[in-house]
Short mmCIF file of C-alpha atoms and ligand atoms in Angstrom, two decimals:
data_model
loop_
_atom_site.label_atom_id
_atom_site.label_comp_id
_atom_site.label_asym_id
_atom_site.label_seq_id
_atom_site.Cartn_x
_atom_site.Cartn_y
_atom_site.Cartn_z
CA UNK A 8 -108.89 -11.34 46.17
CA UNK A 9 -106.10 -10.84 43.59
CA UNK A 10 -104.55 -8.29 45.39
CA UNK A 11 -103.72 -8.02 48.59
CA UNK A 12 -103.15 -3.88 49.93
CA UNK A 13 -103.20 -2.76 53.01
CA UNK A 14 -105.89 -0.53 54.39
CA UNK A 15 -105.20 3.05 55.20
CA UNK A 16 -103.97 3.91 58.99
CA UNK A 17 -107.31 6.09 58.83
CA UNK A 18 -109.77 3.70 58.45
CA UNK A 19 -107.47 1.11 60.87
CA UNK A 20 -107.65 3.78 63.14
CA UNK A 21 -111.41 3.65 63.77
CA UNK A 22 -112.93 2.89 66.26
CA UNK A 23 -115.63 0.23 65.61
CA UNK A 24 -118.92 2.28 64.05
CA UNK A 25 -120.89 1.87 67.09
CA UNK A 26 -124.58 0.98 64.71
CA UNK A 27 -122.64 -1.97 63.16
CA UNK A 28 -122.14 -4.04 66.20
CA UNK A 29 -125.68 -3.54 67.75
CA UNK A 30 -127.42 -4.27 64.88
CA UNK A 31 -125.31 -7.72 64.43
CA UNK A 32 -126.40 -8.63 67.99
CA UNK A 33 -130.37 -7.12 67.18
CA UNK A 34 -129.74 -9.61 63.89
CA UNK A 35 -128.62 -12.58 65.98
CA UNK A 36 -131.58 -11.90 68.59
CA UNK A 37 -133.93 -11.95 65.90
CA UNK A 38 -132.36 -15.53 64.75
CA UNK A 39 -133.29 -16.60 67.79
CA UNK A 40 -136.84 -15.53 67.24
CA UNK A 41 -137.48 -12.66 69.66
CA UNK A 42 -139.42 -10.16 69.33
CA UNK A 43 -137.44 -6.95 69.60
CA UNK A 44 -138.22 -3.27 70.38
CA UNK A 45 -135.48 -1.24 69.00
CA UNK A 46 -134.84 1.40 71.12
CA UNK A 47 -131.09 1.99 69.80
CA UNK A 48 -130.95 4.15 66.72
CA UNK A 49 -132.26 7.84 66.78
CA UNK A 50 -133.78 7.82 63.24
CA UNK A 51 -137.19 9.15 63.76
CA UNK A 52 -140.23 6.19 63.00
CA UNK A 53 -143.12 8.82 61.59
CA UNK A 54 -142.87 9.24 57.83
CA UNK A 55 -142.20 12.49 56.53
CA UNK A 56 -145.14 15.30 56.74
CA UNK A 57 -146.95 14.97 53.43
CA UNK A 58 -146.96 18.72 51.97
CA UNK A 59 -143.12 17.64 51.95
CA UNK A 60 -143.39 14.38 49.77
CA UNK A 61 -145.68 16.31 47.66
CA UNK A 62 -143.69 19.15 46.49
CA UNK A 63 -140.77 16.53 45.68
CA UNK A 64 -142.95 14.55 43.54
CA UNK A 65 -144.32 18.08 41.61
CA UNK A 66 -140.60 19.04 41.80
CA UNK A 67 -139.10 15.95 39.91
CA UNK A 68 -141.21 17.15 36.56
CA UNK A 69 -138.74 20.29 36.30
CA UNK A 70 -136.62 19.37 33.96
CA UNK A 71 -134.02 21.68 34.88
CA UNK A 72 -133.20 19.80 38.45
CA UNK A 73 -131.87 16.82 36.64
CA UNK A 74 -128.30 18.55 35.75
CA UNK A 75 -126.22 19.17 38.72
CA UNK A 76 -126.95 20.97 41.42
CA UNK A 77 -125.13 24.14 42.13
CA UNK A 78 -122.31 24.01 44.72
CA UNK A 79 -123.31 25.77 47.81
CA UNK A 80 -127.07 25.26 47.37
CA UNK A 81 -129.97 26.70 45.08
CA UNK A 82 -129.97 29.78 46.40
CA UNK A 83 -133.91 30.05 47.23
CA UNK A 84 -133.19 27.08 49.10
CA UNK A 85 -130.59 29.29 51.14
CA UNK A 86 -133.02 32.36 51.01
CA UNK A 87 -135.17 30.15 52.87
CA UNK A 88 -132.81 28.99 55.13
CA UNK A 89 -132.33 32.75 56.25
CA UNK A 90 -135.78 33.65 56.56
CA UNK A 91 -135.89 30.93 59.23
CA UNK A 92 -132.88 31.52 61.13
CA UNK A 93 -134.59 35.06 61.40
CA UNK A 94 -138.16 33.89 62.19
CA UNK A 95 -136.90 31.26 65.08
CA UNK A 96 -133.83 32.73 66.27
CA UNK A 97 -133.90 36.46 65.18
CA UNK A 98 -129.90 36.29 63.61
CA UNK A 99 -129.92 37.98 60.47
CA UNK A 100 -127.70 35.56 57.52
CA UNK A 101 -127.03 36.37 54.45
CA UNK A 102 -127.96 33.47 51.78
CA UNK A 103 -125.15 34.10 49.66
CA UNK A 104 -121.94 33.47 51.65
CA UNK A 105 -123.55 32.48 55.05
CA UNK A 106 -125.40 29.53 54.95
CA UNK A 107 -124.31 26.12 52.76
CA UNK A 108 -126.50 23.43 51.57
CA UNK A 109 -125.19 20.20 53.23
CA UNK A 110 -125.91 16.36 52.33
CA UNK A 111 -127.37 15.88 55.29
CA UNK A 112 -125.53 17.73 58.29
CA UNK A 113 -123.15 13.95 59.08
CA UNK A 114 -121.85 15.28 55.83
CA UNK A 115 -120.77 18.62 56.29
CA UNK A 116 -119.36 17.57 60.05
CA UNK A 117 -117.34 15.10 58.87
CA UNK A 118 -116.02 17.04 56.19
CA UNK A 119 -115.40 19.95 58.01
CA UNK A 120 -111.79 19.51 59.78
CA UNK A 121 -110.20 18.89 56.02
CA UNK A 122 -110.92 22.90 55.56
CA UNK A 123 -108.52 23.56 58.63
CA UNK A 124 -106.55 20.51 60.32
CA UNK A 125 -103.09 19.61 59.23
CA UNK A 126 -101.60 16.22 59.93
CA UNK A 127 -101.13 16.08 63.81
CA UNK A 128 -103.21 19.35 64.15
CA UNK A 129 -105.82 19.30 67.41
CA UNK A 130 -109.75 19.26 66.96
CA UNK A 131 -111.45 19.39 70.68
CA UNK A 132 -114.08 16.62 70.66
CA UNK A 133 -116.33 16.18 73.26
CA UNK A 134 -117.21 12.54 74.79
CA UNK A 135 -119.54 11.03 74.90
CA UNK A 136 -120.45 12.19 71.10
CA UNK A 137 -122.01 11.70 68.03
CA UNK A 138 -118.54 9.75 66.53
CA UNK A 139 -118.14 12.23 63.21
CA UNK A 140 -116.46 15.11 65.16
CA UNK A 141 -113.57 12.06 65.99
CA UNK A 142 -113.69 10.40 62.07
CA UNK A 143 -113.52 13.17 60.55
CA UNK A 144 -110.89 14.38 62.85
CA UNK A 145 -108.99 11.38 61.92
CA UNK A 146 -109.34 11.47 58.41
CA UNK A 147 -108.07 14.89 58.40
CA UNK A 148 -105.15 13.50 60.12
CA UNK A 149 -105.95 15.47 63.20
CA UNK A 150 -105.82 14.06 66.49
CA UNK A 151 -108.96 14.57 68.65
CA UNK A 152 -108.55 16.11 72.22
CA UNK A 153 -111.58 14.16 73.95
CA UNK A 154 -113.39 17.19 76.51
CA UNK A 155 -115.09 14.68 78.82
CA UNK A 156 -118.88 14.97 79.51
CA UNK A 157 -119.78 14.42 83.20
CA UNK A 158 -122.84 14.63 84.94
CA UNK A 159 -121.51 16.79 87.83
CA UNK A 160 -120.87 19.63 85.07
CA UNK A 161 -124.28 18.77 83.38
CA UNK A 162 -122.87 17.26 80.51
CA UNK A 163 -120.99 20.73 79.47
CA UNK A 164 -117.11 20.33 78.82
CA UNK A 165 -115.43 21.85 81.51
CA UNK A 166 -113.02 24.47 79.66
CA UNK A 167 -111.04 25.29 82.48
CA UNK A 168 -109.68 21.79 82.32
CA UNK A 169 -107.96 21.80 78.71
CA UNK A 170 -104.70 22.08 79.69
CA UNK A 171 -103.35 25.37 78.24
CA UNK A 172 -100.59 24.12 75.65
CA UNK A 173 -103.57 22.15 74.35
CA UNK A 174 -106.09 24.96 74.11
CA UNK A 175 -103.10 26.87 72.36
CA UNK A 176 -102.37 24.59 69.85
CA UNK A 177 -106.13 23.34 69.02
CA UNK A 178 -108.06 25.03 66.00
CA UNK A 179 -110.91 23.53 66.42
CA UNK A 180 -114.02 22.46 69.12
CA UNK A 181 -117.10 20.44 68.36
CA UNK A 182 -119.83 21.45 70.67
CA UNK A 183 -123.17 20.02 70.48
CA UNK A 184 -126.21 20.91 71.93
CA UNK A 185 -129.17 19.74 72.58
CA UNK A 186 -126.67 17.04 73.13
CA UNK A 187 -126.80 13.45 71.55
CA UNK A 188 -126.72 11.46 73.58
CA UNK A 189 -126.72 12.58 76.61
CA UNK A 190 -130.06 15.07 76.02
CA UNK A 191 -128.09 17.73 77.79
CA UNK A 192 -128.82 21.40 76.73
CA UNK A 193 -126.96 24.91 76.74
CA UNK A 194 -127.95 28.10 78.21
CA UNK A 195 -126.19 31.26 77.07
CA UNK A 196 -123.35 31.79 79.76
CA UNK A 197 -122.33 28.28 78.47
CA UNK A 198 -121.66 29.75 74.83
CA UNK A 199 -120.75 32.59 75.64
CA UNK A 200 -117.28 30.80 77.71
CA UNK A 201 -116.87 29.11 74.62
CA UNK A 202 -117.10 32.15 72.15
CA UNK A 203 -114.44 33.61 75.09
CA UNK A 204 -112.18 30.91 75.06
CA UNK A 205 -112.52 30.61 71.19
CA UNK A 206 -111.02 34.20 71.08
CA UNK A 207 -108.35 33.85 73.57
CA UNK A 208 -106.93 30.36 72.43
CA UNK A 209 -107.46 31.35 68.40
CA UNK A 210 -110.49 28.23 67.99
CA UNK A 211 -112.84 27.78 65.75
CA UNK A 212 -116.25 27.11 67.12
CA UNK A 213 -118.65 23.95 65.44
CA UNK A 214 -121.38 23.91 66.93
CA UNK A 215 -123.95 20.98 65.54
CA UNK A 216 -127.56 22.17 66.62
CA UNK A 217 -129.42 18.74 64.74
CA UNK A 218 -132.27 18.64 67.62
CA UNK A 219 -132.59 22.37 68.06
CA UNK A 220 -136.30 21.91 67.30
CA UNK A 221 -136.88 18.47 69.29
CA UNK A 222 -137.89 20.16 72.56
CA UNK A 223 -140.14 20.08 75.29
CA UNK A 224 -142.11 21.98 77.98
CA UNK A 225 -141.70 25.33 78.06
CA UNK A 226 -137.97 25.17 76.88
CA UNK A 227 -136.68 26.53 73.57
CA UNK A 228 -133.10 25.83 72.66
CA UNK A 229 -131.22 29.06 71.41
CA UNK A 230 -128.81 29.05 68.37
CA UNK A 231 -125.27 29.27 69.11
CA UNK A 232 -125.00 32.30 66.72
CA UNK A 233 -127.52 34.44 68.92
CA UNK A 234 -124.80 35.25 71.27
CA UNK A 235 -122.43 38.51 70.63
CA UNK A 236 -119.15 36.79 68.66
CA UNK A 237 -120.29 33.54 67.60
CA UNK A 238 -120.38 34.86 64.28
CA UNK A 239 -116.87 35.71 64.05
CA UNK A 240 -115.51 32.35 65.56
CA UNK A 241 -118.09 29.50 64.32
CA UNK A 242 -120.27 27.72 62.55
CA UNK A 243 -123.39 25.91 63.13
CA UNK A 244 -124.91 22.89 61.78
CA UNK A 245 -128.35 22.11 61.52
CA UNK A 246 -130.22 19.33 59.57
CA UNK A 247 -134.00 18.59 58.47
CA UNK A 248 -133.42 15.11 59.45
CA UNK A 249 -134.99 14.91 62.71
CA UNK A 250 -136.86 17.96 62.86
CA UNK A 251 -139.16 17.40 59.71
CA UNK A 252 -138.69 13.81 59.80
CA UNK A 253 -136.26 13.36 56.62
CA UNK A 254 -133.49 11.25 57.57
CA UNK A 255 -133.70 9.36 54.39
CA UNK A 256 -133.63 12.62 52.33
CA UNK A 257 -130.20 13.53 53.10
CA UNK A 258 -130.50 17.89 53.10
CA UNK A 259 -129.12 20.14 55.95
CA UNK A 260 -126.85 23.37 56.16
CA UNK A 261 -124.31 25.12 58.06
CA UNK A 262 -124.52 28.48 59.11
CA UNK A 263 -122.00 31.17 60.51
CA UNK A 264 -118.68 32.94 59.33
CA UNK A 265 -118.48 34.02 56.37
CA UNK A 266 -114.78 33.45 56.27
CA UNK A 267 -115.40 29.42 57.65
CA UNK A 268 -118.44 28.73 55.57
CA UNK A 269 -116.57 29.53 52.33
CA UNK A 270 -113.19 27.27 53.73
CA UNK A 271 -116.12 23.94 53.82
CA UNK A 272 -117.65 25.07 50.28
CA UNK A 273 -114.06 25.07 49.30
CA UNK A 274 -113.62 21.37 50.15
CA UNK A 275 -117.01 20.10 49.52
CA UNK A 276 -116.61 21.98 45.63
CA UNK A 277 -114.20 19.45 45.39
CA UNK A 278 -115.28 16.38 46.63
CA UNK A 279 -119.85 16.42 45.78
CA UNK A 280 -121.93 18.13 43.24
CA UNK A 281 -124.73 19.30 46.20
CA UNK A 282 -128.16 17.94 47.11
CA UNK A 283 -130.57 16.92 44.33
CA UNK A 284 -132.17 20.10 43.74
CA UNK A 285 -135.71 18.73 44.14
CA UNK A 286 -134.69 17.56 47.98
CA UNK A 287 -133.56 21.55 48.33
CA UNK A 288 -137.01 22.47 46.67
CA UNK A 289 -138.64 20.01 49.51
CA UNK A 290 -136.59 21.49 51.75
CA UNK A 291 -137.74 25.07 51.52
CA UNK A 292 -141.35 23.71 51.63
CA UNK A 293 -140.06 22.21 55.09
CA UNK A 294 -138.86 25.39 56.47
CA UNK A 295 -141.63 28.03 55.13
CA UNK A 296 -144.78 26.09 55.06
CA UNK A 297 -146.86 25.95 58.77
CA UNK A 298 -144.26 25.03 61.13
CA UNK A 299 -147.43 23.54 63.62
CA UNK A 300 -146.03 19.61 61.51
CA UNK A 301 -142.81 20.32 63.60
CA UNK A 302 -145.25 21.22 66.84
CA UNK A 303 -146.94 17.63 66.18
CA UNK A 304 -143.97 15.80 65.62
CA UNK A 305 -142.62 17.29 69.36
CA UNK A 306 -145.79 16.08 71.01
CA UNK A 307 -145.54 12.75 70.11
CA UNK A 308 -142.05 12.25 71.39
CA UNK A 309 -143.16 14.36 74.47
CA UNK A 310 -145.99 11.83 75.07
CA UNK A 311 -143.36 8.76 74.41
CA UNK A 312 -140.92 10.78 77.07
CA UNK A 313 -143.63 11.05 79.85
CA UNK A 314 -144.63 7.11 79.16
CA UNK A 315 -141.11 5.83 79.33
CA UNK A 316 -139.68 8.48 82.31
CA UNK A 317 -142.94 7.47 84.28
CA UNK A 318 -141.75 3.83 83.89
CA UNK A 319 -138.20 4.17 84.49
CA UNK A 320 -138.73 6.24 87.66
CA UNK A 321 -140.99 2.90 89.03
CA UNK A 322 -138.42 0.54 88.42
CA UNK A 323 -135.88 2.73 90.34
CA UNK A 324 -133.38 3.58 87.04
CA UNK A 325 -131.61 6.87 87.56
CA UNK A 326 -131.82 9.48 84.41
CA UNK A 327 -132.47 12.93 83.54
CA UNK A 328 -135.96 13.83 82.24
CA UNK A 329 -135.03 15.46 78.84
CA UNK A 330 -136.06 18.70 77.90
CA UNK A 331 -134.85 18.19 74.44
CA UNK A 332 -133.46 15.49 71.53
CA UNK A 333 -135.58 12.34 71.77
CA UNK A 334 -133.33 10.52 73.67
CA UNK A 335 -133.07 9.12 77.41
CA UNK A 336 -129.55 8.95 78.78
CA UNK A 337 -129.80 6.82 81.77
CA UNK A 338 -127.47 4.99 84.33
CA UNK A 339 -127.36 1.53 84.54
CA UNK A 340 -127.92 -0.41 87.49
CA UNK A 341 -125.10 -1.19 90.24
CA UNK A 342 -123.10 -4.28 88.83
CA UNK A 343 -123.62 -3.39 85.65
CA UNK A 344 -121.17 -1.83 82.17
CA UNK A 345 -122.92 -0.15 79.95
CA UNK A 346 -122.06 -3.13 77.14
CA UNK A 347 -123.69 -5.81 80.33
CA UNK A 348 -126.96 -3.90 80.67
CA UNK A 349 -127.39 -3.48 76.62
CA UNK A 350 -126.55 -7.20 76.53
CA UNK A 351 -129.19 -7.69 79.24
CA UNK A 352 -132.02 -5.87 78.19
CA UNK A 353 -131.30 -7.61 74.27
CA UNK A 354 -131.04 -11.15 75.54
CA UNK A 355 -133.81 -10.85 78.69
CA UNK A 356 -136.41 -8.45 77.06
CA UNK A 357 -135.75 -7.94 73.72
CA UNK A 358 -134.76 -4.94 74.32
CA UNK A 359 -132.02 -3.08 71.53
CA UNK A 360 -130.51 -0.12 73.19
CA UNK A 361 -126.87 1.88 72.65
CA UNK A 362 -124.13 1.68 75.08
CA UNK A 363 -123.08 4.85 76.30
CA UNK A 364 -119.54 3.30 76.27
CA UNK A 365 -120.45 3.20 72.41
CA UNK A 366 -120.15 6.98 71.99
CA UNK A 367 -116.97 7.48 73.60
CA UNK A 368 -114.86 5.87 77.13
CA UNK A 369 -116.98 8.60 79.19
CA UNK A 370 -120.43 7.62 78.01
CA UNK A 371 -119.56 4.07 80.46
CA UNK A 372 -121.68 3.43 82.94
CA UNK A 373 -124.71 4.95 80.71
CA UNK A 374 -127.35 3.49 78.11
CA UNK A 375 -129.14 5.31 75.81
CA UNK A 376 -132.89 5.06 74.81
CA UNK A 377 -134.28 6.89 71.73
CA UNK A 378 -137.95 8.22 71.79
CA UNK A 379 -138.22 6.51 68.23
CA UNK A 380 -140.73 3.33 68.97
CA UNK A 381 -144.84 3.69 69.55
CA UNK A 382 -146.11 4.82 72.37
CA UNK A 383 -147.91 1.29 72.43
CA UNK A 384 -144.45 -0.27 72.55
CA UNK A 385 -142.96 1.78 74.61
CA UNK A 386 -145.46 0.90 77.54
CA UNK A 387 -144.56 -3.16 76.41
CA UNK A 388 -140.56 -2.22 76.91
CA UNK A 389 -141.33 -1.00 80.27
CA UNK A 390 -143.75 -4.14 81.29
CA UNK A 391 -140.41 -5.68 80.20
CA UNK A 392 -138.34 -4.30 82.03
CA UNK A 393 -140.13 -4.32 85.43
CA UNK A 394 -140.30 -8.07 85.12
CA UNK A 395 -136.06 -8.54 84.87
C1 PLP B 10 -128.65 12.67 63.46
C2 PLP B 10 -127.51 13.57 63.82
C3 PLP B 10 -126.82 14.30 62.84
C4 PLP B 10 -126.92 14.02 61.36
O1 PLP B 10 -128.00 14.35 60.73
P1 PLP B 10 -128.07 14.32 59.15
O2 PLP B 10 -128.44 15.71 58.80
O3 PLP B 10 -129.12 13.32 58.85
O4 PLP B 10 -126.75 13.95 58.57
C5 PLP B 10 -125.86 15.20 63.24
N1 PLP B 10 -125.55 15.35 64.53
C6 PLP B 10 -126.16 14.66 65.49
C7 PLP B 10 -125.76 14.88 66.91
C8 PLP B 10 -127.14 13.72 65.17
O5 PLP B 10 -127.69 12.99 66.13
#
């Protein structure tokens, strides 16, 4: 190095990205020649449906998607968006100023606070969390509130706890739900606190809804924007990543205000050029062809679920059978962090897992398992784990 300049306070302000240090120690296990069953990262295993892949590869010939994409999103992309929302949740959008194309949801979250937080302004983050509510908090040059996530209040934030100067000066609150990663879910009194406390305390409302269609049994996760007011005090994220099995393709959207949807189009205009617009044309295929791929997609995880809960309850581990996201949020044993058991189940069983610690100070004491390996190999982690 010629030069020698000191990094940004944001980026020293980080807190370790969780992915990096696992997959050094999954690197170092490997080394030593074990064979591993990587239960740690929530990108889905089963390749995308094929209808999908096809209309990208008939889409690439139009000669027209090689210039840049429009801003907010082709808008038949956006049309289809709507016709969705409609069909699954019955809220009525309109394309044009109420839904955004996103590069991938991650995107749009992290980008979001730089519409609305000033240096030392408040965003409410919940912990444990997915860690782009906090980053791109920071980056802002916000400071993150952290709402913590207990079991005792089923993984909800407890609003009555924010102290009042706090609520008063925040202008902004992450919710997620079905949660990552503690697979906790939100019923419609719990939104509509939210929406109430979003009116009294002036908030706006971001709700990031990435496994609303990862769900199982007879349970159906509601959008955030179904209940009365949501509209007028949030926005909603959603991504095509883990429902349709596109991680790699990097497409989602947000959804809401009017008012707040144009305020992130105003900063993305200035920062990206949009999504390729043969992933949008992919993308609509996604959401209007015969949604049954999505159905298939659930019942494998559901299967995975019922093979790893079944094992878990017979060695005696403590969790919550999920009734949506395809993840397992379970305690660890007594005498045991959450960075010990991960450690454990690497170095005894070749096991790769996430620390719940990893997600935020109130995710200790928790390790997370995602529904992302064979069934096969599932049934082999448990055999593994019943002979610690
Ligand atoms: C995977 C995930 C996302 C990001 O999805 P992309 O659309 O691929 O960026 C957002 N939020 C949560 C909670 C996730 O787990």
């Amino acid at each position: 190095m010629k030069v020698k300049v000191e990094r940004a306070e944001r980026i020293k302000n980080l807190p370790p990205y969780l992915f990096a240090s696992i997959d050094k120690m999954k690197q170092e296990a490997i080394k030593k020649g074990i064979d591993i069953i990587n239960l740690g990262i929530g990108d889905p295993d089963i390749p995308t449906p094929p209808n999908i892949v096809k209309r990208l590869q008939e889409a690439v010939n139009n000669e027209k998607y090689h210039q840049y994409p429009s801003y907010e999103g082709l808008l038949i992309f956006r049309q289809a968006v709507a016709d969705w929302y409609k069909k699954r949740f019955n809220v009525t959008l309109n394309p044009e100023d109420e839904v955004l194309t996103l590069i991938g949801s991650k995107e749009g979250i992290g980008h979001f606070p730089l519409a609305y937080i000033n240096s030392g302004d408040i965003a409410l983050v919940p912990s444990p969390a997915y860690p782009v509510y906090n980053a791109g908090t920071l980056f802002a040059g916000g400071q993150s509130y952290i709402m913590p996530l207990k079991r005792e209040n089923n993984f909800l934030p407890d609003l009555d706890a924010i102290p009042a100067d706090i609520a008063k000066k925040a202008k902004l609150m992450f919710i997620n739900y079905p949660n990552n990663p503690t697979s906790a879910i939100a019923e419609k009194d719990f939104y509509k606190r939210v929406i109430d406390f979003a009116l009294r305390n002036n908030i706006i409302i971001a709700h990031d809804a990435a496994y609303s269609e990862i769900y199982f049994d007879n349970y159906k996760p509601m959008s955030f924007l179904e209940v009365d007011g949501a509209k007028e005090v949030g926005i909603e994220f959603h991504s095509l990543s883990k429902t349709y099995n596109m991680t790699g393709w990097r497409i989602g959207f947000a959804v809401g205000s009017k008012e707040i949807i144009s305020a992130l189009g105003k900063v993305k205009s200035n920062l990206d050029s949009g999504v390729f617009e043969v992933v949008q044309e992919a993308g609509i295929e996604a959401l209007t062809c015969d949604q049954s791929i999505v159905a298939d997609i659930r019942k494998v995880y559901q299967e995975r679920r019922d093979v790893l809960a079944a094992g878990l309850k017979s060695i005696g581990i403590e969790f919550e059978i999920p009734k949506a996201t395809f993840y397992v949020w379970l305690r660890t044993p007594k005498g045991f962090t959450s960075a010990d058991y991960t450690a454990h189940l690497l170095n005894k069983a070749g096991l790769v897992t996430t620390p719940g610690n990893g997600f935020g100070e109130d995710g200790e004491g928790y390790v997370r398992i995602a529904l992302t390996v064979k069934k096969e190999r599932m049934l082999e982690a448990i055999e593994r784990m019943k002979r610690l």
